[in-house]
Coordinates of C-alpha atoms in Angstrom, one line a residue:
M1 CA 122.9 151.6 232.1
T2 CA 120.5 154.5 232.7
I3 CA 117.2 154.3 230.8
V4 CA 115.9 157.7 229.8
P5 CA 112.0 157.4 229.4
E6 CA 111.2 161.0 228.4
R7 CA 109.1 161.8 225.3
V8 CA 111.3 162.5 222.3
G9 CA 110.1 164.0 219.0
G10 CA 106.5 163.3 220.0
L11 CA 107.3 159.6 220.5
I12 CA 107.6 157.9 223.8
P13 CA 110.4 155.3 224.3
G14 CA 109.6 152.0 225.8
D15 CA 111.2 149.5 228.2
P16 CA 114.2 147.3 227.2
A17 CA 112.2 144.2 228.2
D18 CA 109.8 145.1 225.3
V19 CA 112.3 143.6 222.9
L20 CA 111.7 140.1 224.3
R21 CA 108.1 140.2 222.8
W22 CA 109.7 140.0 219.4
I23 CA 112.0 137.0 220.1
R24 CA 110.4 133.7 219.5
R25 CA 111.9 130.2 219.6
D26 CA 114.7 129.7 217.1
A27 CA 114.7 133.4 216.3
R28 CA 117.5 134.9 214.2
I29 CA 118.6 138.3 215.4
V30 CA 120.8 140.7 213.3
V31 CA 123.1 143.2 215.0
P32 CA 125.1 145.8 213.0
I33 CA 128.9 146.0 212.9
G34 CA 131.0 148.3 215.1
F35 CA 129.3 151.2 216.8
G36 CA 125.9 150.0 215.7
E37 CA 125.7 147.5 218.6
P38 CA 122.8 148.3 221.0
P39 CA 124.4 147.5 224.4
T40 CA 121.4 147.8 226.6
L41 CA 119.2 145.6 224.4
L42 CA 121.9 142.9 224.3
D43 CA 122.2 143.2 228.1
T44 CA 118.4 142.6 228.3
I45 CA 118.5 139.6 226.0
E46 CA 121.4 138.0 227.9
A47 CA 119.6 138.6 231.2
H48 CA 116.7 136.5 229.9
A49 CA 118.8 134.0 228.0
E50 CA 117.7 131.0 230.0
E51 CA 114.1 131.7 228.9
L52 CA 115.1 131.5 225.2
D53 CA 115.3 128.5 223.0
G54 CA 117.6 128.2 220.0
V55 CA 118.1 131.9 219.5
Q56 CA 121.0 133.1 217.3
I57 CA 122.6 136.5 217.1
H58 CA 124.3 137.2 213.8
R59 CA 126.8 140.0 213.5
M60 CA 130.3 141.1 212.5
D61 CA 133.3 142.3 214.6
P62 CA 132.2 142.6 218.2
Y63 CA 134.4 145.0 220.1
A64 CA 133.8 143.5 223.6
T65 CA 133.3 140.0 224.6
R66 CA 129.9 139.0 226.2
P67 CA 128.8 135.8 228.0
Y68 CA 126.6 134.8 225.0
I69 CA 129.6 135.1 222.7
Q70 CA 131.6 132.9 225.0
G71 CA 129.0 130.2 224.9
T72 CA 127.7 130.7 228.4
Y73 CA 124.1 130.1 227.5
G74 CA 124.6 127.1 225.3
K75 CA 121.7 126.4 222.9
H76 CA 119.6 129.1 224.5
L77 CA 121.5 132.0 222.9
H78 CA 124.3 131.4 220.4
H79 CA 126.7 133.8 218.6
V80 CA 127.3 133.5 214.8
D81 CA 130.1 135.7 213.6
Y82 CA 131.0 137.0 210.1
F83 CA 134.2 138.9 211.0
L84 CA 136.1 138.1 214.2
G85 CA 136.7 141.0 216.4
P86 CA 138.4 141.5 219.8
G87 CA 135.1 140.3 221.5
S88 CA 134.8 137.1 219.6
R89 CA 138.3 135.9 218.6
Q90 CA 139.1 133.9 221.7
A91 CA 135.6 132.4 221.7
F92 CA 136.1 131.2 218.1
W93 CA 139.4 129.7 219.0
D94 CA 137.7 128.0 222.0
G95 CA 135.0 126.6 219.7
Q96 CA 132.2 128.6 221.4
C97 CA 130.9 130.5 218.4
D98 CA 130.6 130.0 214.6
L99 CA 132.3 132.0 211.8
V100 CA 130.7 132.2 208.4
P101 CA 133.1 133.1 205.5
N102 CA 131.8 136.0 203.3
H103 CA 132.5 139.0 201.2
F104 CA 131.1 142.0 203.0
S105 CA 129.1 143.0 199.9
E106 CA 127.2 139.7 200.1
M107 CA 126.2 139.9 203.8
P108 CA 122.6 140.9 203.1
L109 CA 122.3 138.0 200.7
L110 CA 123.7 135.5 203.2
L111 CA 121.5 136.9 206.0
R112 CA 118.4 136.6 203.9
R113 CA 119.0 132.9 203.6
I114 CA 118.6 132.5 207.4
R115 CA 115.4 134.7 207.3
P116 CA 116.1 137.1 210.2
D117 CA 113.3 137.8 212.6
L118 CA 114.5 141.0 214.2
V119 CA 117.2 143.7 213.8
I120 CA 118.4 145.4 217.0
A121 CA 120.5 148.5 216.5
R122 CA 121.8 151.7 218.0
A123 CA 120.2 154.8 216.6
S124 CA 119.7 158.5 216.7
G125 CA 116.5 160.5 216.8
P126 CA 113.6 160.7 216.3
D127 CA 113.8 164.0 214.5
E128 CA 111.0 166.5 214.2
H129 CA 109.6 164.4 211.3
G130 CA 109.5 161.2 213.3
Y131 CA 112.5 159.6 211.6
F132 CA 115.3 157.6 213.3
S133 CA 118.8 157.3 211.8
L134 CA 121.1 154.3 212.2
G135 CA 123.8 156.9 212.7
T136 CA 127.3 155.4 212.3
N137 CA 125.9 152.5 210.4
A138 CA 124.1 151.3 207.3
D139 CA 126.1 148.1 206.6
Y140 CA 124.0 145.0 206.2
A141 CA 121.3 146.1 208.7
A142 CA 120.0 148.9 206.5
A143 CA 119.3 146.4 203.7
F144 CA 116.5 145.0 205.9
I145 CA 114.6 148.3 206.5
G146 CA 111.0 147.6 205.4
E147 CA 111.6 143.9 205.4
V148 CA 112.3 142.9 209.0
P149 CA 111.2 144.5 212.3
F150 CA 113.7 146.9 213.9
F151 CA 114.0 147.5 217.7
L152 CA 116.3 150.5 218.3
E153 CA 118.4 151.8 221.2
V154 CA 118.7 155.6 220.9
T155 CA 121.8 157.1 222.5
E156 CA 122.9 160.7 222.8
Q157 CA 126.3 160.1 221.3
Q158 CA 125.0 158.4 218.2
P159 CA 125.1 161.0 215.3
F160 CA 122.1 161.6 213.1
T161 CA 123.3 160.8 209.5
Y162 CA 121.6 160.7 206.1
G163 CA 121.2 158.2 203.3
Q164 CA 119.5 154.9 203.1
N165 CA 119.8 154.2 206.9
Q166 CA 116.6 156.0 208.2
L167 CA 113.4 154.6 209.5
H168 CA 110.1 156.3 210.4
G169 CA 108.7 155.7 213.9
S170 CA 105.8 153.9 212.2
Q171 CA 108.2 151.3 210.8
I172 CA 109.8 150.1 214.0
A173 CA 108.9 147.4 216.5
G174 CA 109.9 149.6 219.4
W175 CA 112.7 151.7 220.9
I176 CA 114.4 152.8 224.0
K177 CA 116.6 155.7 225.0
T178 CA 119.7 155.2 227.1
D179 CA 122.9 157.0 228.0
A180 CA 125.2 154.2 226.6
G181 CA 128.5 155.5 225.3
F182 CA 130.7 154.2 222.5
P183 CA 133.7 151.9 222.9
K184 CA 137.0 153.7 223.0
V185 CA 138.9 153.4 219.7
S186 CA 142.7 153.3 220.0
H187 CA 144.9 154.8 217.4
R188 CA 148.5 153.5 216.9
A189 CA 150.9 156.2 215.6
P190 CA 152.4 155.3 212.2
A191 CA 155.9 153.8 212.3
P192 CA 158.6 154.8 209.9
Q193 CA 157.8 151.9 207.7
D194 CA 154.2 153.1 207.5
G195 CA 155.3 156.5 206.3
A196 CA 157.5 154.9 203.7
I197 CA 154.6 152.7 202.4
A198 CA 152.3 155.8 202.3
G199 CA 154.8 157.8 200.3
H200 CA 155.1 155.0 197.7
I201 CA 151.3 154.9 197.2
A202 CA 150.7 158.7 197.4
E203 CA 152.9 159.1 194.3
L204 CA 150.7 156.8 192.3
I205 CA 147.3 158.3 193.3
P206 CA 146.2 161.0 190.8
N207 CA 144.1 164.0 191.5
R208 CA 140.3 163.3 191.1
A209 CA 140.8 159.7 192.2
C210 CA 138.0 158.1 194.3
L211 CA 139.3 156.4 197.4
Q212 CA 138.5 153.4 199.5
V213 CA 140.9 153.2 202.5
G214 CA 141.0 150.8 205.4
V215 CA 141.6 151.7 209.0
G216 CA 145.0 151.6 210.7
S217 CA 148.4 153.2 211.0
I218 CA 149.3 152.8 207.3
P219 CA 146.0 154.2 206.0
D220 CA 146.4 157.1 208.5
A221 CA 149.9 157.8 207.2
L222 CA 148.7 157.7 203.6
L223 CA 145.8 160.1 204.2
N224 CA 148.2 162.6 205.7
A225 CA 150.3 162.3 202.6
L226 CA 147.3 163.0 200.3
S227 CA 146.4 166.4 201.9
G228 CA 147.9 168.2 198.9
H229 CA 145.8 166.4 196.3
K230 CA 142.8 167.9 194.5
D231 CA 139.2 166.9 194.1
L232 CA 139.6 163.4 195.6
G233 CA 136.4 161.4 196.2
V234 CA 135.4 159.1 199.0
H235 CA 133.6 155.8 198.4
T236 CA 134.6 153.6 201.2
E237 CA 133.6 150.8 203.5
C238 CA 134.6 152.5 206.8
L239 CA 134.8 156.3 207.3
S240 CA 137.4 157.1 209.9
D241 CA 139.0 160.1 211.5
G242 CA 141.7 160.0 208.8
L243 CA 139.2 160.5 206.0
M244 CA 137.5 163.2 208.0
H245 CA 140.7 165.1 208.3
L246 CA 141.4 164.6 204.5
I247 CA 137.9 166.0 203.7
E248 CA 138.4 168.9 206.1
S249 CA 141.8 169.7 204.4
G250 CA 139.9 170.4 201.2
A251 CA 141.7 167.6 199.3
A252 CA 138.5 165.4 199.1
T253 CA 135.6 167.3 197.6
G254 CA 133.9 164.4 195.8
M255 CA 132.9 166.7 192.9
R256 CA 134.4 164.4 190.3
K257 CA 132.6 161.3 191.4
R258 CA 130.1 159.6 189.2
N259 CA 127.9 158.3 192.0
F260 CA 126.6 161.0 194.5
P261 CA 129.0 163.8 193.4
G262 CA 129.9 166.0 196.3
K263 CA 129.0 163.3 198.8
H264 CA 131.3 161.1 200.9
V265 CA 129.9 157.6 200.6
T266 CA 130.4 155.0 203.3
T267 CA 128.6 152.0 204.9
F268 CA 129.8 152.4 208.5
C269 CA 131.9 154.8 210.6
V270 CA 134.2 154.2 213.5
G271 CA 136.3 156.7 215.3
T272 CA 136.7 159.3 218.0
P273 CA 134.1 161.6 219.6
E274 CA 135.4 164.3 217.2
L275 CA 134.3 162.2 214.3
M276 CA 130.9 161.6 215.9
R277 CA 130.4 165.3 216.2
W278 CA 131.5 165.9 212.6
L279 CA 129.1 163.2 211.3
D280 CA 126.1 164.6 213.2
H281 CA 123.6 166.2 210.7
N282 CA 126.4 166.4 208.1
P283 CA 124.6 166.5 204.7
A284 CA 127.8 165.7 202.8
V285 CA 128.0 162.1 204.3
Q286 CA 125.9 159.5 202.4
M287 CA 125.3 156.3 204.4
M288 CA 124.5 153.4 202.0
P289 CA 123.9 149.6 202.5
V290 CA 126.9 147.4 202.1
N291 CA 125.4 145.5 199.2
W292 CA 125.6 148.8 197.2
T293 CA 128.8 150.4 198.5
N294 CA 130.9 147.2 198.2
D295 CA 129.4 145.8 195.1
P296 CA 132.3 145.5 192.6
R297 CA 129.9 146.5 189.8
V298 CA 129.1 149.7 191.5
V299 CA 132.8 150.4 192.5
A300 CA 133.8 149.9 188.8
T301 CA 131.6 152.7 187.7
E302 CA 133.8 155.3 189.5
P303 CA 136.7 156.4 187.3
K304 CA 140.2 156.3 188.9
F305 CA 139.0 154.2 191.8
V306 CA 141.8 153.5 194.2
S307 CA 141.5 150.8 196.9
I308 CA 144.0 150.5 199.7
N309 CA 143.8 147.6 202.2
A310 CA 146.1 145.7 204.5
T311 CA 147.2 142.1 204.3
T312 CA 149.3 139.9 206.5
E313 CA 151.2 137.7 204.0
V314 CA 151.8 137.5 200.3
D315 CA 153.4 134.6 198.5
L316 CA 155.6 134.8 195.5
M317 CA 152.7 134.1 193.1
G318 CA 150.8 137.1 194.6
Q319 CA 148.3 135.3 196.7
A320 CA 147.3 137.5 199.7
A321 CA 146.3 136.1 203.1
S322 CA 144.6 138.9 205.0
E323 CA 142.4 137.2 207.6
T324 CA 144.8 134.8 209.3
I325 CA 148.0 135.5 211.3
A326 CA 150.7 132.8 211.3
G327 CA 148.1 130.4 210.1
R328 CA 145.5 131.2 212.7
Y329 CA 142.2 132.8 212.0
W330 CA 142.1 136.5 213.1
S331 CA 139.4 138.3 211.3
S332 CA 137.7 137.5 208.0
S333 CA 137.6 138.7 204.3
G334 CA 135.7 141.9 204.9
G335 CA 135.5 144.0 201.7
Q336 CA 139.0 143.6 200.5
A337 CA 138.2 141.4 197.5
D338 CA 135.1 143.5 196.8
F339 CA 137.1 146.6 196.2
A340 CA 140.0 144.9 194.6
R341 CA 137.7 143.5 191.9
G342 CA 135.9 146.8 191.5
A343 CA 139.1 148.8 191.1
M344 CA 140.2 146.3 188.5
Y345 CA 137.4 147.3 186.2
S346 CA 137.4 151.0 187.0
E347 CA 138.7 153.2 184.2
G348 CA 142.2 154.1 185.5
G349 CA 141.6 152.2 188.7
K350 CA 144.3 150.8 191.0
A351 CA 144.2 148.5 194.0
F352 CA 147.0 148.3 196.6
L353 CA 147.6 145.7 199.3
V354 CA 150.0 147.0 202.0
L355 CA 152.1 145.3 204.6
R356 CA 155.3 145.8 206.4
S357 CA 158.1 143.6 205.1
T358 CA 158.5 141.8 208.5
T359 CA 156.6 141.0 211.6
S360 CA 157.7 142.5 214.9
S361 CA 159.8 139.4 215.5
G362 CA 161.6 139.8 212.1
R363 CA 159.6 137.1 210.3
G364 CA 159.2 137.9 206.6
R365 CA 155.8 138.7 205.3
I366 CA 156.7 138.2 201.6
R367 CA 157.0 134.4 201.6
S368 CA 157.9 131.6 199.3
T369 CA 154.6 130.0 200.2
L370 CA 151.9 131.1 202.6
T371 CA 152.1 129.8 206.2
P372 CA 150.3 126.5 206.6
G373 CA 146.7 127.2 207.8
S374 CA 146.6 130.6 206.1
V375 CA 143.6 131.5 204.0
V376 CA 143.8 133.3 200.6
T377 CA 141.6 136.4 200.8
T378 CA 142.5 138.0 197.5
L379 CA 143.3 135.8 194.6
K380 CA 146.6 136.2 192.7
N381 CA 144.6 137.0 189.6
T382 CA 143.0 139.9 191.3
V383 CA 145.9 141.4 193.3
D384 CA 147.2 144.5 191.5
H385 CA 149.9 146.2 193.6
V386 CA 151.7 145.0 196.7
V387 CA 153.5 147.6 198.7
T388 CA 156.1 147.4 201.6
E389 CA 158.4 150.0 202.9
Y390 CA 160.9 148.9 200.2
G391 CA 158.7 149.7 197.2
V392 CA 155.8 148.8 195.0
A393 CA 155.4 145.5 193.1
N394 CA 153.0 145.9 190.2
L395 CA 151.6 142.4 189.6
R396 CA 148.8 143.0 187.1
G397 CA 149.5 141.1 183.9
A398 CA 153.0 140.0 185.1
S399 CA 154.1 136.4 184.6
L400 CA 154.8 134.1 187.6
H401 CA 158.5 134.7 187.0
E402 CA 158.2 138.4 186.9
R403 CA 155.8 138.4 189.9
A404 CA 158.4 136.5 192.0
R405 CA 161.2 138.9 190.9
R406 CA 159.2 142.0 191.8
L407 CA 157.9 140.7 195.1
I408 CA 161.4 139.7 196.2
A409 CA 162.6 143.2 195.4
I410 CA 160.3 144.7 198.0
A411 CA 160.9 142.0 200.6
H412 CA 163.2 142.7 203.6
P413 CA 166.8 142.5 202.4
D414 CA 167.6 139.9 205.0
H415 CA 165.1 137.5 203.4
R416 CA 165.7 138.1 199.7
D417 CA 168.4 135.4 199.2
E418 CA 166.3 132.7 200.8
L419 CA 163.3 133.8 198.7
R420 CA 165.4 133.6 195.5
F421 CA 166.7 130.2 196.4
N422 CA 163.2 128.8 197.1
A423 CA 161.7 130.5 193.9
R424 CA 164.4 128.8 191.8
K425 CA 163.7 125.5 193.5
T426 CA 160.0 125.6 192.7
G427 CA 160.5 127.0 189.2
L428 CA 159.1 130.4 189.8
L429 CA 162.5 132.0 188.9
H430 CA 164.4 130.8 185.9

């Protein structure tokens, strides 16, 4: 990685090794989610790992694996995860890192219990006023601005964004400037089932609704289907290319929102270089810490709040397992339950859990009981609508009998007879 030592905004960047001065024995270091990772600072810490003692790095969803995540440095440098990503999944399965269950909204609360010593993050800036921006991120890291020292890695590609994710040069422990790029984000084209699911949901979203939408082929298909809507709002966990295109289409103005009207609220952003350019100095994007964006009490204040998230399995009572696949841990809870609860109390709010009716091998995803080892992410009492390519099952206020009947109706036709048989056997169907 090339280190760029020129003066920027009247401030002179330092050397990556400067970060080591802030890492004591048993230090707890926080790293943001996604594009907020500072790669050169992590390289530096790993290069000196054998000199460290009992240091832990706490973070969510690493994109790429690293030696410290794989347990290479033992007790010198250890990874603690809060949402498994491609860079940590195998390490967790191999027993080389820890996973802490959490709701995304509660991450700052959980991290305060470990008393972090340092936040290292990618940033943009400084601007002419001496401020740095955490760019694509606010998440849990921004909640510690003013409380914990920050050491920043400024990169050219990181957009300068606005909201509660900015620090003045006088507030930071140090910074470096590098030419580090972002990881490439792949997009999977929506399948026919995804288009059908999107069509079912789009019909139920009114104009002036406020949206939280996940990332993936089904959300992308849905956002395309919403381009004809009027005055939609954005209050989401992750702002993606799909939401950018919806905003650019004129469908999402945010003018009917109760919180930050006219602004598109998010806690982190992931996407293409096009999205990064769109975010840069875009005053319409409001970056906020996750303990505000994902707080169900805040979400509930937005009228017509609509939450759309993916799940992997739903049983006939309505329990949704969204963080395991075939009984094996794959991710974590994220903000799914946060937004489902918030939408429940929003005036006119709706929450949708989406999934294709079968896996690629033909295994049913609407199941009599969840696969052994699966974890319930969203409780049956919270689940509102479940959507497959075969339709929408509205579960709110429905009896167990009616839930089973509605869920069977949207299961794959090849599995419906077996589901009915098992539901009668267990007493769910009369």
